[in-house]
PDB file of C-alpha atoms in Angstrom:
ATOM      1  CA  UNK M  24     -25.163   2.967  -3.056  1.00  0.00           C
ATOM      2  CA  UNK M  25     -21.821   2.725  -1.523  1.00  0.00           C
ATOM      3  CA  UNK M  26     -18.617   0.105  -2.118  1.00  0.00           C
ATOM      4  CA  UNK M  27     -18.331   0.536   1.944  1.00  0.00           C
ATOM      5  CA  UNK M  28     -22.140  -0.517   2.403  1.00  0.00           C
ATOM      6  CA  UNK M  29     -21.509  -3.799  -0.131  1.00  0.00           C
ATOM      7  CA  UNK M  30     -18.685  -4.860   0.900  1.00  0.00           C
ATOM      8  CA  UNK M  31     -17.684  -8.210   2.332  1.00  0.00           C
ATOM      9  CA  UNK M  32     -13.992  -9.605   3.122  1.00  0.00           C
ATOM     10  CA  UNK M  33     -13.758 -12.852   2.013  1.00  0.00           C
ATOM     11  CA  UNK M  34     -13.220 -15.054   5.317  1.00  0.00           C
ATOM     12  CA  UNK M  35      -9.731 -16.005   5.670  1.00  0.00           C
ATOM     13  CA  UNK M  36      -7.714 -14.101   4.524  1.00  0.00           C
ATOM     14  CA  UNK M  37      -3.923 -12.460   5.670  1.00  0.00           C
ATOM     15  CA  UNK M  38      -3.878  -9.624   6.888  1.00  0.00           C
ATOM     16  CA  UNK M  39      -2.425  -7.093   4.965  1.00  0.00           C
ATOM     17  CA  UNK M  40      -3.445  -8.174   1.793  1.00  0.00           C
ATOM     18  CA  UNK M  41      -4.083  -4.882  -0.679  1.00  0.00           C
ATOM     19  CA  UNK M  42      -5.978  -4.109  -3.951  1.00  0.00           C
ATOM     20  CA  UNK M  43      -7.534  -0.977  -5.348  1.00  0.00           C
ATOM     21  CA  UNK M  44     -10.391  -0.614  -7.686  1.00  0.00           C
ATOM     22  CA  UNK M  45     -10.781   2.041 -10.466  1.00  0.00           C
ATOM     23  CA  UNK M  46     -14.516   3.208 -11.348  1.00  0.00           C
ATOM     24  CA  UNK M  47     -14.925   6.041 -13.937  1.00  0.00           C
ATOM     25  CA  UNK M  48     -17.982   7.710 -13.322  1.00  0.00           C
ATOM     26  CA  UNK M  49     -20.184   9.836 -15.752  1.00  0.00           C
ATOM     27  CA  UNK M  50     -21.410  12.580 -15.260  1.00  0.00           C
ATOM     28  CA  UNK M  51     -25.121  12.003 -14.781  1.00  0.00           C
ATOM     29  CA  UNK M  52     -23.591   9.426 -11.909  1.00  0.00           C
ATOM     30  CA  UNK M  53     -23.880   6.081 -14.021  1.00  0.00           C
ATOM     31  CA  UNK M  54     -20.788   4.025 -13.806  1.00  0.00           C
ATOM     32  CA  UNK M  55     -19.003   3.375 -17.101  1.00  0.00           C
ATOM     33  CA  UNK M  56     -16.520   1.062 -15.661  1.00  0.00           C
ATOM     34  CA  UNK M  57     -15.250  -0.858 -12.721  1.00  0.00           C
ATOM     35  CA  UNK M  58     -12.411  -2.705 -12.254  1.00  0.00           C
ATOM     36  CA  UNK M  59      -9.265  -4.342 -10.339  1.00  0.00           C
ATOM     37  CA  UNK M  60      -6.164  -2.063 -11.242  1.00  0.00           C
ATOM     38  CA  UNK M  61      -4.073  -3.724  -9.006  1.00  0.00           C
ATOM     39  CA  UNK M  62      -4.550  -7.182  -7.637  1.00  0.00           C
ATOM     40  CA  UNK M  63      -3.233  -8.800  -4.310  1.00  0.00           C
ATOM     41  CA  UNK M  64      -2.623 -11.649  -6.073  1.00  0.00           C
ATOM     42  CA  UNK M  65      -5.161 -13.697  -4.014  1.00  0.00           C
ATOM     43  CA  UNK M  66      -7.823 -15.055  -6.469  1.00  0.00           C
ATOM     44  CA  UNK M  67     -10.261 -14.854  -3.525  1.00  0.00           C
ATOM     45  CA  UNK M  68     -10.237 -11.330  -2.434  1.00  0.00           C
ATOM     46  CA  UNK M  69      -9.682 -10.223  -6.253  1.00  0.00           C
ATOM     47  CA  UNK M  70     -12.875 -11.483  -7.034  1.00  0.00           C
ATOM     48  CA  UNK M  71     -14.272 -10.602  -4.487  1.00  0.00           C
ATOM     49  CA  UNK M  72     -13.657  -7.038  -4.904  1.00  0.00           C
ATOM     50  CA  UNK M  73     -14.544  -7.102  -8.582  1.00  0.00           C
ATOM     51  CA  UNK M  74     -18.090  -8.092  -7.796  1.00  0.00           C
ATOM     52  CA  UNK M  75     -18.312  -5.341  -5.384  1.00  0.00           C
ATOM     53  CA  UNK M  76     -17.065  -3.508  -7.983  1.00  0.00           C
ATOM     54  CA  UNK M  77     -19.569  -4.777 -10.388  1.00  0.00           C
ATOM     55  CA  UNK M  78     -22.522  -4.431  -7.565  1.00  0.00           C
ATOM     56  CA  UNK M  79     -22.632  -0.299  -7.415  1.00  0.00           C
ATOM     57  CA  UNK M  80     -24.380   0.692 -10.815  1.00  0.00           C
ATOM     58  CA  UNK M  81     -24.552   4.587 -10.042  1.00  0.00           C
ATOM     59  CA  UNK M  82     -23.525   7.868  -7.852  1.00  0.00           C
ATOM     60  CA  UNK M  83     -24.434  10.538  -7.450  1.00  0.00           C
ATOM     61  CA  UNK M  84     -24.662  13.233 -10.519  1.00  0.00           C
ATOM     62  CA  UNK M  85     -21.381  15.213 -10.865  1.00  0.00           C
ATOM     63  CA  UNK M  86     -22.387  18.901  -9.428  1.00  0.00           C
ATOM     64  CA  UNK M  87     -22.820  21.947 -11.851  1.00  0.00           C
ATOM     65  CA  UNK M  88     -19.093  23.290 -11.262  1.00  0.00           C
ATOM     66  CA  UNK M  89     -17.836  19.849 -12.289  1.00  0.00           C
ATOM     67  CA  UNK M  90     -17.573  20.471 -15.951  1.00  0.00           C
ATOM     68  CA  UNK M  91     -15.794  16.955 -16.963  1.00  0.00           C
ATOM     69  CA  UNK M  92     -17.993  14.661 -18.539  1.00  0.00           C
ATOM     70  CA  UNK M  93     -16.271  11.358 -16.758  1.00  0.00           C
ATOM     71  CA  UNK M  94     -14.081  10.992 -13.681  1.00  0.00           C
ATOM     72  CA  UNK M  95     -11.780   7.930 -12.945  1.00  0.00           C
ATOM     73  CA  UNK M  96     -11.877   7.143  -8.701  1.00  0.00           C
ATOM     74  CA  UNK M  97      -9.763   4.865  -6.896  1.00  0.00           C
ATOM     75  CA  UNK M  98     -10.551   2.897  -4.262  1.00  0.00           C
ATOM     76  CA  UNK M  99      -7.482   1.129  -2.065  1.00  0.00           C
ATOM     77  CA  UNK M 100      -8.715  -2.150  -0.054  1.00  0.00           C
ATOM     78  CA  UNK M 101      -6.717  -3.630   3.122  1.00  0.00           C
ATOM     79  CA  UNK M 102      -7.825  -6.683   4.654  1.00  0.00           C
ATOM     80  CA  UNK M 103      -8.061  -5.939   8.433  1.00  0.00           C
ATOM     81  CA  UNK M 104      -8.887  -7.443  11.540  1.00  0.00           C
ATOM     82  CA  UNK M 105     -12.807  -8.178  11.182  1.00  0.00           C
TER      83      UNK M 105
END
């Protein structure tokens, strides 16, 4: 599962508007958190990217050269022409 392949912009909206979300990731894929670190300041595209955010439950596992037991990702959001 994928953010891009959940992901719906809210109707609406300016365009413009930006927000990222932070996921740490384990190593065996699962996610152990997901978030909103920085808003737009739109209540309606926050939440919807934090249940996107809460939607994608696991990755891929981290490959054998990866020896960190957790990663921390970003992912930036734009609202574009749709």
């Amino acid at each position: 599962q994928t953010y891009d392949r959940h992901w719906r912009q809210p109707p609406g909206l300016a365009k413009g508007l930006q927000a990222t979300i932070s996921v740490t990731i384990r190593r065996n894929g699962s996610v152990k958190s997901a978030r909103v670190s920085r808003r737009s300041g739109v209540a309606t595209f926050d939440n919807a990217l934090q249940a996107l955010a809460n939607k994608v439950r696991s990755f891929r596992s981290f490959p054998s050269s990866m020896t960190v037991s957790e990663k921390t990702f970003t992912c930036d959001f734009e609202v574009g022409d749709r």
